[in-house]
Amino acid sequence: MRAGAIALAAVMMSSMVACSGPSASEKASASFHNSVSAARDALFEEAKVTNQGFFDLDESLGLAGGVTELPAEMDQYVMGNARGYVENLLQMVHRDHERTAPNTKAILIGPAVYDGPKMPALAEADARAEIVIERCIDARQSPQLNAQGNPIEGSDNVLHQILFLDHDKDGKLKIFETTSGKVDSCPLAA
């Protein structure tokens, strides 16, 4: 009888455990995954704000004909190599008396979290980045104009860009490295 009672108790206990829902470790694991997912979502939302702010300011500086010195406002969006690239490009635009065609604006497509192939040349940036995003800039209706006001050949294109972001010492998420290339069509959904 005792063996039967123990067996019955064991069956009842396993039934109760099965009916009682997830174990404490399963709950902790689900909570951890939800926390990681929420943190990742919050980081992506922060990256979207940086991306949009950078795009808007860069567009306005292109319309103004570049700069002799990068405005302090840009430092809330870029740092490191990315800052240097942006400053050099905008200084070249200014020096060559170029500008974006008036009353136009490129179209920003994206961003999306980049999950494409790793790029060996950017392995250090990839290891440092808190998040890597991709976006497209469609400038087909917003070309660059030369000093004479004529469209610069090849400036009316679609660029696919990959942006590497990290928090700066001021606590802001900033773009510190980029790569881009011309594409026939954006790989991201509009």
mmCIF file with all atom_site columns, N, CA and C in Angstrom, residues 91-163:
data_model
loop_
_atom_site.group_PDB
_atom_site.id
_atom_site.type_symbol
_atom_site.label_atom_id
_atom_site.label_alt_id
_atom_site.label_comp_id
_atom_site.label_asym_id
_atom_site.label_entity_id
_atom_site.label_seq_id
_atom_site.pdbx_PDB_ins_code
_atom_site.Cartn_x
_atom_site.Cartn_y
_atom_site.Cartn_z
_atom_site.occupancy
_atom_site.B_iso_or_equiv
_atom_site.pdbx_formal_charge
_atom_site.auth_seq_id
_atom_site.auth_comp_id
_atom_site.auth_asym_id
_atom_site.auth_atom_id
_atom_site.pdbx_PDB_model_num
ATOM 1   N N  . GLN A 1 91  ? 32.705 70.465 -46.630 1.00 0.00 ? 91  GLN A N  1
ATOM 2   C CA . GLN A 1 91  ? 33.705 71.486 -46.959 1.00 0.00 ? 91  GLN A CA 1
ATOM 3   C C  . GLN A 1 91  ? 34.021 71.474 -48.454 1.00 0.00 ? 91  GLN A C  1
ATOM 4   N N  . MET A 1 92  ? 34.076 70.283 -49.062 1.00 0.00 ? 92  MET A N  1
ATOM 5   C CA . MET A 1 92  ? 34.312 70.179 -50.494 1.00 0.00 ? 92  MET A CA 1
ATOM 6   C C  . MET A 1 92  ? 33.164 70.810 -51.277 1.00 0.00 ? 92  MET A C  1
ATOM 7   N N  . VAL A 1 93  ? 31.934 70.560 -50.836 1.00 0.00 ? 93  VAL A N  1
ATOM 8   C CA . VAL A 1 93  ? 30.761 71.156 -51.482 1.00 0.00 ? 93  VAL A CA 1
ATOM 9   C C  . VAL A 1 93  ? 30.881 72.682 -51.430 1.00 0.00 ? 93  VAL A C  1
ATOM 10  N N  . HIS A 1 94  ? 31.241 73.200 -50.274 1.00 0.00 ? 94  HIS A N  1
ATOM 11  C CA . HIS A 1 94  ? 31.389 74.651 -50.117 1.00 0.00 ? 94  HIS A CA 1
ATOM 12  C C  . HIS A 1 94  ? 32.517 75.199 -50.991 1.00 0.00 ? 94  HIS A C  1
ATOM 13  N N  . ARG A 1 95  ? 33.666 74.543 -50.940 1.00 0.00 ? 95  ARG A N  1
ATOM 14  C CA . ARG A 1 95  ? 34.839 75.003 -51.703 1.00 0.00 ? 95  ARG A CA 1
ATOM 15  C C  . ARG A 1 95  ? 34.565 75.028 -53.210 1.00 0.00 ? 95  ARG A C  1
ATOM 16  N N  . ASP A 1 96  ? 33.819 74.003 -53.691 1.00 0.00 ? 96  ASP A N  1
ATOM 17  C CA . ASP A 1 96  ? 33.545 73.896 -55.134 1.00 0.00 ? 96  ASP A CA 1
ATOM 18  C C  . ASP A 1 96  ? 32.283 74.640 -55.557 1.00 0.00 ? 96  ASP A C  1
ATOM 19  N N  . HIS A 1 97  ? 31.676 75.361 -54.623 1.00 0.00 ? 97  HIS A N  1
ATOM 20  C CA . HIS A 1 97  ? 30.459 76.149 -54.895 1.00 0.00 ? 97  HIS A CA 1
ATOM 21  C C  . HIS A 1 97  ? 29.325 75.280 -55.436 1.00 0.00 ? 97  HIS A C  1
ATOM 22  N N  . GLU A 1 98  ? 29.195 74.090 -54.851 1.00 0.00 ? 98  GLU A N  1
ATOM 23  C CA . GLU A 1 98  ? 28.105 73.185 -55.204 1.00 0.00 ? 98  GLU A CA 1
ATOM 24  C C  . GLU A 1 98  ? 26.986 73.343 -54.193 1.00 0.00 ? 98  GLU A C  1
ATOM 25  N N  . ARG A 1 99  ? 25.860 72.795 -54.525 1.00 0.00 ? 99  ARG A N  1
ATOM 26  C CA . ARG A 1 99  ? 24.741 72.774 -53.581 1.00 0.00 ? 99  ARG A CA 1
ATOM 27  C C  . ARG A 1 99  ? 23.700 71.782 -54.082 1.00 0.00 ? 99  ARG A C  1
ATOM 28  N N  . THR A 1 100 ? 22.846 71.379 -53.185 1.00 0.00 ? 100 THR A N  1
ATOM 29  C CA . THR A 1 100 ? 21.702 70.557 -53.581 1.00 0.00 ? 100 THR A CA 1
ATOM 30  C C  . THR A 1 100 ? 20.725 71.451 -54.331 1.00 0.00 ? 100 THR A C  1
ATOM 31  N N  . ALA A 1 101 ? 20.079 70.901 -55.351 1.00 0.00 ? 101 ALA A N  1
ATOM 32  C CA . ALA A 1 101 ? 19.112 71.682 -56.131 1.00 0.00 ? 101 ALA A CA 1
ATOM 33  C C  . ALA A 1 101 ? 18.076 72.295 -55.193 1.00 0.00 ? 101 ALA A C  1
ATOM 34  N N  . PRO A 1 102 ? 17.800 73.606 -55.338 1.00 0.00 ? 102 PRO A N  1
ATOM 35  C CA . PRO A 1 102 ? 16.841 74.284 -54.459 1.00 0.00 ? 102 PRO A CA 1
ATOM 36  C C  . PRO A 1 102 ? 15.453 73.631 -54.511 1.00 0.00 ? 102 PRO A C  1
ATOM 37  N N  . ASN A 1 103 ? 14.752 73.742 -53.405 1.00 0.00 ? 103 ASN A N  1
ATOM 38  C CA . ASN A 1 103 ? 13.379 73.244 -53.278 1.00 0.00 ? 103 ASN A CA 1
ATOM 39  C C  . ASN A 1 103 ? 13.254 71.746 -53.525 1.00 0.00 ? 103 ASN A C  1
ATOM 40  N N  . THR A 1 104 ? 14.331 71.014 -53.243 1.00 0.00 ? 104 THR A N  1
ATOM 41  C CA . THR A 1 104 ? 14.275 69.551 -53.351 1.00 0.00 ? 104 THR A CA 1
ATOM 42  C C  . THR A 1 104 ? 14.772 68.955 -52.042 1.00 0.00 ? 104 THR A C  1
ATOM 43  N N  . LYS A 1 105 ? 14.465 67.709 -51.838 1.00 0.00 ? 105 LYS A N  1
ATOM 44  C CA . LYS A 1 105 ? 14.966 66.979 -50.685 1.00 0.00 ? 105 LYS A CA 1
ATOM 45  C C  . LYS A 1 105 ? 15.033 65.512 -51.067 1.00 0.00 ? 105 LYS A C  1
ATOM 46  N N  . ALA A 1 106 ? 16.152 64.874 -50.734 1.00 0.00 ? 106 ALA A N  1
ATOM 47  C CA . ALA A 1 106 ? 16.281 63.436 -50.957 1.00 0.00 ? 106 ALA A CA 1
ATOM 48  C C  . ALA A 1 106 ? 15.259 62.708 -50.078 1.00 0.00 ? 106 ALA A C  1
ATOM 49  N N  . ILE A 1 107 ? 14.993 61.480 -50.420 1.00 0.00 ? 107 ILE A N  1
ATOM 50  C CA . ILE A 1 107 ? 14.039 60.661 -49.658 1.00 0.00 ? 107 ILE A CA 1
ATOM 51  C C  . ILE A 1 107 ? 14.831 59.689 -48.790 1.00 0.00 ? 107 ILE A C  1
ATOM 52  N N  . LEU A 1 108 ? 14.529 59.669 -47.507 1.00 0.00 ? 108 LEU A N  1
ATOM 53  C CA . LEU A 1 108 ? 15.153 58.739 -46.565 1.00 0.00 ? 108 LEU A CA 1
ATOM 54  C C  . LEU A 1 108 ? 14.301 57.480 -46.499 1.00 0.00 ? 108 LEU A C  1
ATOM 55  N N  . ILE A 1 109 ? 14.909 56.348 -46.764 1.00 0.00 ? 109 ILE A N  1
ATOM 56  C CA . ILE A 1 109 ? 14.214 55.055 -46.679 1.00 0.00 ? 109 ILE A CA 1
ATOM 57  C C  . ILE A 1 109 ? 14.867 54.273 -45.547 1.00 0.00 ? 109 ILE A C  1
ATOM 58  N N  . GLY A 1 110 ? 14.054 53.852 -44.583 1.00 0.00 ? 110 GLY A N  1
ATOM 59  C CA . GLY A 1 110 ? 14.577 53.134 -43.436 1.00 0.00 ? 110 GLY A CA 1
ATOM 60  C C  . GLY A 1 110 ? 14.612 54.069 -42.245 1.00 0.00 ? 110 GLY A C  1
ATOM 61  N N  . PRO A 1 111 ? 15.335 53.684 -41.241 1.00 0.00 ? 111 PRO A N  1
ATOM 62  C CA . PRO A 1 111 ? 16.344 52.642 -41.192 1.00 0.00 ? 111 PRO A CA 1
ATOM 63  C C  . PRO A 1 111 ? 15.767 51.291 -40.786 1.00 0.00 ? 111 PRO A C  1
ATOM 64  N N  . ALA A 1 112 ? 16.631 50.289 -40.884 1.00 0.00 ? 112 ALA A N  1
ATOM 65  C CA . ALA A 1 112 ? 16.348 48.947 -40.383 1.00 0.00 ? 112 ALA A CA 1
ATOM 66  C C  . ALA A 1 112 ? 17.613 48.477 -39.680 1.00 0.00 ? 112 ALA A C  1
ATOM 67  N N  . VAL A 1 113 ? 17.451 47.576 -38.732 1.00 0.00 ? 113 VAL A N  1
ATOM 68  C CA . VAL A 1 113 ? 18.626 46.984 -38.098 1.00 0.00 ? 113 VAL A CA 1
ATOM 69  C C  . VAL A 1 113 ? 19.341 46.161 -39.164 1.00 0.00 ? 113 VAL A C  1
ATOM 70  N N  . TYR A 1 114 ? 20.631 46.383 -39.319 1.00 0.00 ? 114 TYR A N  1
ATOM 71  C CA . TYR A 1 114 ? 21.402 45.679 -40.337 1.00 0.00 ? 114 TYR A CA 1
ATOM 72  C C  . TYR A 1 114 ? 21.712 44.271 -39.862 1.00 0.00 ? 114 TYR A C  1
ATOM 73  N N  . ASP A 1 115 ? 21.332 43.291 -40.662 1.00 0.00 ? 115 ASP A N  1
ATOM 74  C CA . ASP A 1 115 ? 21.658 41.904 -40.339 1.00 0.00 ? 115 ASP A CA 1
ATOM 75  C C  . ASP A 1 115 ? 22.275 41.195 -41.544 1.00 0.00 ? 115 ASP A C  1
ATOM 76  N N  . GLY A 1 116 ? 22.885 41.988 -42.416 1.00 0.00 ? 116 GLY A N  1
ATOM 77  C CA . GLY A 1 116 ? 23.536 41.444 -43.602 1.00 0.00 ? 116 GLY A CA 1
ATOM 78  C C  . GLY A 1 116 ? 24.893 40.856 -43.263 1.00 0.00 ? 116 GLY A C  1
ATOM 79  N N  . PRO A 1 117 ? 25.646 40.546 -44.295 1.00 0.00 ? 117 PRO A N  1
ATOM 80  C CA . PRO A 1 117 ? 26.957 39.930 -44.081 1.00 0.00 ? 117 PRO A CA 1
ATOM 81  C C  . PRO A 1 117 ? 27.931 40.874 -43.369 1.00 0.00 ? 117 PRO A C  1
ATOM 82  N N  . LYS A 1 118 ? 28.813 40.272 -42.602 1.00 0.00 ? 118 LYS A N  1
ATOM 83  C CA . LYS A 1 118 ? 29.867 41.045 -41.927 1.00 0.00 ? 118 LYS A CA 1
ATOM 84  C C  . LYS A 1 118 ? 30.851 41.545 -42.983 1.00 0.00 ? 118 LYS A C  1
ATOM 85  N N  . MET A 1 119 ? 31.420 42.701 -42.734 1.00 0.00 ? 119 MET A N  1
ATOM 86  C CA . MET A 1 119 ? 32.388 43.287 -43.650 1.00 0.00 ? 119 MET A CA 1
ATOM 87  C C  . MET A 1 119 ? 33.750 43.265 -42.974 1.00 0.00 ? 119 MET A C  1
ATOM 88  N N  . PRO A 1 120 ? 34.669 42.426 -43.459 1.00 0.00 ? 120 PRO A N  1
ATOM 89  C CA . PRO A 1 120 ? 35.977 42.306 -42.803 1.00 0.00 ? 120 PRO A CA 1
ATOM 90  C C  . PRO A 1 120 ? 36.685 43.648 -42.625 1.00 0.00 ? 120 PRO A C  1
ATOM 91  N N  . ALA A 1 121 ? 36.561 44.559 -43.576 1.00 0.00 ? 121 ALA A N  1
ATOM 92  C CA . ALA A 1 121 ? 37.229 45.858 -43.469 1.00 0.00 ? 121 ALA A CA 1
ATOM 93  C C  . ALA A 1 121 ? 36.669 46.696 -42.319 1.00 0.00 ? 121 ALA A C  1
ATOM 94  N N  . LEU A 1 122 ? 35.470 46.371 -41.860 1.00 0.00 ? 122 LEU A N  1
ATOM 95  C CA . LEU A 1 122 ? 34.837 47.133 -40.785 1.00 0.00 ? 122 LEU A CA 1
ATOM 96  C C  . LEU A 1 122 ? 34.631 46.280 -39.528 1.00 0.00 ? 122 LEU A C  1
ATOM 97  N N  . ALA A 1 123 ? 35.458 45.262 -39.356 1.00 0.00 ? 123 ALA A N  1
ATOM 98  C CA . ALA A 1 123 ? 35.317 44.354 -38.211 1.00 0.00 ? 123 ALA A CA 1
ATOM 99  C C  . ALA A 1 123 ? 35.457 45.089 -36.884 1.00 0.00 ? 123 ALA A C  1
ATOM 100 N N  . GLU A 1 124 ? 36.380 46.041 -36.815 1.00 0.00 ? 124 GLU A N  1
ATOM 101 C CA . GLU A 1 124 ? 36.573 46.799 -35.571 1.00 0.00 ? 124 GLU A CA 1
ATOM 102 C C  . GLU A 1 124 ? 35.339 47.642 -35.247 1.00 0.00 ? 124 GLU A C  1
ATOM 103 N N  . ALA A 1 125 ? 34.785 48.294 -36.269 1.00 0.00 ? 125 ALA A N  1
ATOM 104 C CA . ALA A 1 125 ? 33.576 49.102 -36.061 1.00 0.00 ? 125 ALA A CA 1
ATOM 105 C C  . ALA A 1 125 ? 32.413 48.215 -35.655 1.00 0.00 ? 125 ALA A C  1
ATOM 106 N N  . ASP A 1 126 ? 32.307 47.047 -36.281 1.00 0.00 ? 126 ASP A N  1
ATOM 107 C CA . ASP A 1 126 ? 31.221 46.122 -35.972 1.00 0.00 ? 126 ASP A CA 1
ATOM 108 C C  . ASP A 1 126 ? 31.316 45.639 -34.525 1.00 0.00 ? 126 ASP A C  1
ATOM 109 N N  . ALA A 1 127 ? 32.527 45.378 -34.076 1.00 0.00 ? 127 ALA A N  1
ATOM 110 C CA . ALA A 1 127 ? 32.719 44.908 -32.696 1.00 0.00 ? 127 ALA A CA 1
ATOM 111 C C  . ALA A 1 127 ? 32.404 46.006 -31.681 1.00 0.00 ? 127 ALA A C  1
ATOM 112 N N  . ARG A 1 128 ? 32.666 47.251 -32.041 1.00 0.00 ? 128 ARG A N  1
ATOM 113 C CA . ARG A 1 128 ? 32.432 48.374 -31.127 1.00 0.00 ? 128 ARG A CA 1
ATOM 114 C C  . ARG A 1 128 ? 30.978 48.822 -31.101 1.00 0.00 ? 128 ARG A C  1
ATOM 115 N N  . ALA A 1 129 ? 30.283 48.685 -32.212 1.00 0.00 ? 129 ALA A N  1
ATOM 116 C CA . ALA A 1 129 ? 28.936 49.242 -32.353 1.00 0.00 ? 129 ALA A CA 1
ATOM 117 C C  . ALA A 1 129 ? 27.943 48.618 -31.379 1.00 0.00 ? 129 ALA A C  1
ATOM 118 N N  . GLU A 1 130 ? 27.121 49.480 -30.799 1.00 0.00 ? 130 GLU A N  1
ATOM 119 C CA . GLU A 1 130 ? 26.002 48.997 -29.986 1.00 0.00 ? 130 GLU A CA 1
ATOM 120 C C  . GLU A 1 130 ? 24.871 48.543 -30.897 1.00 0.00 ? 130 GLU A C  1
ATOM 121 N N  . ILE A 1 131 ? 24.762 49.209 -32.047 1.00 0.00 ? 131 ILE A N  1
ATOM 122 C CA . ILE A 1 131 ? 23.746 48.852 -33.031 1.00 0.00 ? 131 ILE A CA 1
ATOM 123 C C  . ILE A 1 131 ? 24.261 49.283 -34.405 1.00 0.00 ? 131 ILE A C  1
ATOM 124 N N  . VAL A 1 132 ? 23.930 48.484 -35.404 1.00 0.00 ? 132 VAL A N  1
ATOM 125 C CA . VAL A 1 132 ? 24.289 48.785 -36.784 1.00 0.00 ? 132 VAL A CA 1
ATOM 126 C C  . VAL A 1 132 ? 22.977 48.849 -37.562 1.00 0.00 ? 132 VAL A C  1
ATOM 127 N N  . ILE A 1 133 ? 22.778 49.960 -38.261 1.00 0.00 ? 133 ILE A N  1
ATOM 128 C CA . ILE A 1 133 ? 21.549 50.123 -39.034 1.00 0.00 ? 133 ILE A CA 1
ATOM 129 C C  . ILE A 1 133 ? 21.896 50.351 -40.504 1.00 0.00 ? 133 ILE A C  1
ATOM 130 N N  . GLU A 1 134 ? 20.907 50.138 -41.339 1.00 0.00 ? 134 GLU A N  1
ATOM 131 C CA . GLU A 1 134 ? 21.067 50.439 -42.756 1.00 0.00 ? 134 GLU A CA 1
ATOM 132 C C  . GLU A 1 134 ? 19.918 51.329 -43.196 1.00 0.00 ? 134 GLU A C  1
ATOM 133 N N  . ARG A 1 135 ? 20.194 52.100 -44.226 1.00 0.00 ? 135 ARG A N  1
ATOM 134 C CA . ARG A 1 135 ? 19.192 53.015 -44.757 1.00 0.00 ? 135 ARG A CA 1
ATOM 135 C C  . ARG A 1 135 ? 19.532 53.273 -46.223 1.00 0.00 ? 135 ARG A C  1
ATOM 136 N N  . CYS A 1 136 ? 18.610 53.902 -46.919 1.00 0.00 ? 136 CYS A N  1
ATOM 137 C CA . CYS A 1 136 ? 18.860 54.345 -48.287 1.00 0.00 ? 136 CYS A CA 1
ATOM 138 C C  . CYS A 1 136 ? 18.524 55.823 -48.387 1.00 0.00 ? 136 CYS A C  1
ATOM 139 N N  . ILE A 1 137 ? 19.278 56.503 -49.230 1.00 0.00 ? 137 ILE A N  1
ATOM 140 C CA . ILE A 1 137 ? 19.020 57.901 -49.547 1.00 0.00 ? 137 ILE A CA 1
ATOM 141 C C  . ILE A 1 137 ? 18.726 57.940 -51.044 1.00 0.00 ? 137 ILE A C  1
ATOM 142 N N  . ASP A 1 138 ? 17.492 58.286 -51.384 1.00 0.00 ? 138 ASP A N  1
ATOM 143 C CA . ASP A 1 138 ? 17.083 58.372 -52.784 1.00 0.00 ? 138 ASP A CA 1
ATOM 144 C C  . ASP A 1 138 ? 17.151 59.832 -53.211 1.00 0.00 ? 138 ASP A C  1
ATOM 145 N N  . ALA A 1 139 ? 18.197 60.169 -53.985 1.00 0.00 ? 139 ALA A N  1
ATOM 146 C CA . ALA A 1 139 ? 18.405 61.551 -54.421 1.00 0.00 ? 139 ALA A CA 1
ATOM 147 C C  . ALA A 1 139 ? 18.097 61.732 -55.908 1.00 0.00 ? 139 ALA A C  1
ATOM 148 N N  . ARG A 1 140 ? 17.297 60.834 -56.467 1.00 0.00 ? 140 ARG A N  1
ATOM 149 C CA . ARG A 1 140 ? 17.018 60.928 -57.904 1.00 0.00 ? 140 ARG A CA 1
ATOM 150 C C  . ARG A 1 140 ? 16.290 62.211 -58.275 1.00 0.00 ? 140 ARG A C  1
ATOM 151 N N  . GLN A 1 141 ? 15.527 62.775 -57.355 1.00 0.00 ? 141 GLN A N  1
ATOM 152 C CA . GLN A 1 141 ? 14.824 64.032 -57.632 1.00 0.00 ? 141 GLN A CA 1
ATOM 153 C C  . GLN A 1 141 ? 15.487 65.223 -56.933 1.00 0.00 ? 141 GLN A C  1
ATOM 154 N N  . SER A 1 142 ? 16.682 64.999 -56.404 1.00 0.00 ? 142 SER A N  1
ATOM 155 C CA . SER A 1 142 ? 17.362 66.044 -55.642 1.00 0.00 ? 142 SER A CA 1
ATOM 156 C C  . SER A 1 142 ? 18.864 66.021 -55.938 1.00 0.00 ? 142 SER A C  1
ATOM 157 N N  . PRO A 1 143 ? 19.254 66.367 -57.167 1.00 0.00 ? 143 PRO A N  1
ATOM 158 C CA . PRO A 1 143 ? 20.670 66.288 -57.541 1.00 0.00 ? 143 PRO A CA 1
ATOM 159 C C  . PRO A 1 143 ? 21.511 67.403 -56.933 1.00 0.00 ? 143 PRO A C  1
ATOM 160 N N  . GLN A 1 144 ? 22.806 67.188 -56.934 1.00 0.00 ? 144 GLN A N  1
ATOM 161 C CA . GLN A 1 144 ? 23.758 68.237 -56.596 1.00 0.00 ? 144 GLN A CA 1
ATOM 162 C C  . GLN A 1 144 ? 23.988 69.079 -57.843 1.00 0.00 ? 144 GLN A C  1
ATOM 163 N N  . LEU A 1 145 ? 24.120 70.375 -57.656 1.00 0.00 ? 145 LEU A N  1
ATOM 164 C CA . LEU A 1 145 ? 24.389 71.296 -58.760 1.00 0.00 ? 145 LEU A CA 1
ATOM 165 C C  . LEU A 1 145 ? 25.814 71.818 -58.640 1.00 0.00 ? 145 LEU A C  1
ATOM 166 N N  . ASN A 1 146 ? 26.464 72.008 -59.795 1.00 0.00 ? 146 ASN A N  1
ATOM 167 C CA . ASN A 1 146 ? 27.813 72.565 -59.780 1.00 0.00 ? 146 ASN A CA 1
ATOM 168 C C  . ASN A 1 146 ? 27.747 74.085 -59.647 1.00 0.00 ? 146 ASN A C  1
ATOM 169 N N  . ALA A 1 147 ? 28.884 74.742 -59.718 1.00 0.00 ? 147 ALA A N  1
ATOM 170 C CA . ALA A 1 147 ? 28.952 76.192 -59.538 1.00 0.00 ? 147 ALA A CA 1
ATOM 171 C C  . ALA A 1 147 ? 28.143 76.945 -60.589 1.00 0.00 ? 147 ALA A C  1
ATOM 172 N N  . GLN A 1 148 ? 27.960 76.341 -61.756 1.00 0.00 ? 148 GLN A N  1
ATOM 173 C CA . GLN A 1 148 ? 27.188 76.973 -62.823 1.00 0.00 ? 148 GLN A CA 1
ATOM 174 C C  . GLN A 1 148 ? 25.691 76.664 -62.720 1.00 0.00 ? 148 GLN A C  1
ATOM 175 N N  . GLY A 1 149 ? 25.308 75.867 -61.732 1.00 0.00 ? 149 GLY A N  1
ATOM 176 C CA . GLY A 1 149 ? 23.899 75.532 -61.536 1.00 0.00 ? 149 GLY A CA 1
ATOM 177 C C  . GLY A 1 149 ? 23.435 74.340 -62.347 1.00 0.00 ? 149 GLY A C  1
ATOM 178 N N  . ASN A 1 150 ? 24.367 73.580 -62.918 1.00 0.00 ? 150 ASN A N  1
ATOM 179 C CA . ASN A 1 150 ? 24.010 72.390 -63.696 1.00 0.00 ? 150 ASN A CA 1
ATOM 180 C C  . ASN A 1 150 ? 24.121 71.140 -62.827 1.00 0.00 ? 150 ASN A C  1
ATOM 181 N N  . PRO A 1 151 ? 23.229 70.155 -63.048 1.00 0.00 ? 151 PRO A N  1
ATOM 182 C CA . PRO A 1 151 ? 23.302 68.917 -62.262 1.00 0.00 ? 151 PRO A CA 1
ATOM 183 C C  . PRO A 1 151 ? 24.655 68.216 -62.431 1.00 0.00 ? 151 PRO A C  1
ATOM 184 N N  . ILE A 1 152 ? 25.212 67.746 -61.335 1.00 0.00 ? 152 ILE A N  1
ATOM 185 C CA . ILE A 1 152 ? 26.473 67.001 -61.361 1.00 0.00 ? 152 ILE A CA 1
ATOM 186 C C  . ILE A 1 152 ? 26.149 65.555 -61.719 1.00 0.00 ? 152 ILE A C  1
ATOM 187 N N  . GLU A 1 153 ? 26.809 65.071 -62.769 1.00 0.00 ? 153 GLU A N  1
ATOM 188 C CA . GLU A 1 153 ? 26.540 63.716 -63.245 1.00 0.00 ? 153 GLU A CA 1
ATOM 189 C C  . GLU A 1 153 ? 26.764 62.702 -62.120 1.00 0.00 ? 153 GLU A C  1
ATOM 190 N N  . GLY A 1 154 ? 25.801 61.807 -61.959 1.00 0.00 ? 154 GLY A N  1
ATOM 191 C CA . GLY A 1 154 ? 25.902 60.755 -60.952 1.00 0.00 ? 154 GLY A CA 1
ATOM 192 C C  . GLY A 1 154 ? 25.446 61.155 -59.561 1.00 0.00 ? 154 GLY A C  1
ATOM 193 N N  . SER A 1 155 ? 25.057 62.417 -59.370 1.00 0.00 ? 155 SER A N  1
ATOM 194 C CA . SER A 1 155 ? 24.624 62.838 -58.031 1.00 0.00 ? 155 SER A CA 1
ATOM 195 C C  . SER A 1 155 ? 23.155 62.531 -57.782 1.00 0.00 ? 155 SER A C  1
ATOM 196 N N  . ASP A 1 156 ? 22.440 62.175 -58.832 1.00 0.00 ? 156 ASP A N  1
ATOM 197 C CA . ASP A 1 156 ? 21.010 61.836 -58.704 1.00 0.00 ? 156 ASP A CA 1
ATOM 198 C C  . ASP A 1 156 ? 20.875 60.318 -58.691 1.00 0.00 ? 156 ASP A C  1
ATOM 199 N N  . ASN A 1 157 ? 21.199 59.743 -57.540 1.00 0.00 ? 157 ASN A N  1
ATOM 200 C CA . ASN A 1 157 ? 21.233 58.288 -57.430 1.00 0.00 ? 157 ASN A CA 1
ATOM 201 C C  . ASN A 1 157 ? 20.598 57.817 -56.126 1.00 0.00 ? 157 ASN A C  1
ATOM 202 N N  . VAL A 1 158 ? 20.655 56.512 -55.915 1.00 0.00 ? 158 VAL A N  1
ATOM 203 C CA . VAL A 1 158 ? 20.200 55.903 -54.669 1.00 0.00 ? 158 VAL A CA 1
ATOM 204 C C  . VAL A 1 158 ? 21.429 55.333 -53.973 1.00 0.00 ? 158 VAL A C  1
ATOM 205 N N  . LEU A 1 159 ? 21.632 55.735 -52.731 1.00 0.00 ? 159 LEU A N  1
ATOM 206 C CA . LEU A 1 159 ? 22.740 55.218 -51.934 1.00 0.00 ? 159 LEU A CA 1
ATOM 207 C C  . LEU A 1 159 ? 22.198 54.273 -50.867 1.00 0.00 ? 159 LEU A C  1
ATOM 208 N N  . HIS A 1 160 ? 22.875 53.151 -50.707 1.00 0.00 ? 160 HIS A N  1
ATOM 209 C CA . HIS A 1 160 ? 22.590 52.232 -49.605 1.00 0.00 ? 160 HIS A CA 1
ATOM 210 C C  . HIS A 1 160 ? 23.703 52.440 -48.595 1.00 0.00 ? 160 HIS A C  1
ATOM 211 N N  . GLN A 1 161 ? 23.344 52.790 -47.366 1.00 0.00 ? 161 GLN A N  1
ATOM 212 C CA . GLN A 1 161 ? 24.336 53.094 -46.346 1.00 0.00 ? 161 GLN A CA 1
ATOM 213 C C  . GLN A 1 161 ? 24.172 52.193 -45.135 1.00 0.00 ? 161 GLN A C  1
ATOM 214 N N  . ILE A 1 162 ? 25.304 51.849 -44.539 1.00 0.00 ? 162 ILE A N  1
ATOM 215 C CA . ILE A 1 162 ? 25.327 51.095 -43.288 1.00 0.00 ? 162 ILE A CA 1
ATOM 216 C C  . ILE A 1 162 ? 26.000 51.997 -42.261 1.00 0.00 ? 162 ILE A C  1
ATOM 217 N N  . LEU A 1 163 ? 25.310 52.234 -41.157 1.00 0.00 ? 163 LEU A N  1
ATOM 218 C CA . LEU A 1 163 ? 25.768 53.154 -40.117 1.00 0.00 ? 163 LEU A CA 1
ATOM 219 C C  . LEU A 1 163 ? 26.042 52.390 -38.827 1.00 0.00 ? 163 LEU A C  1
#
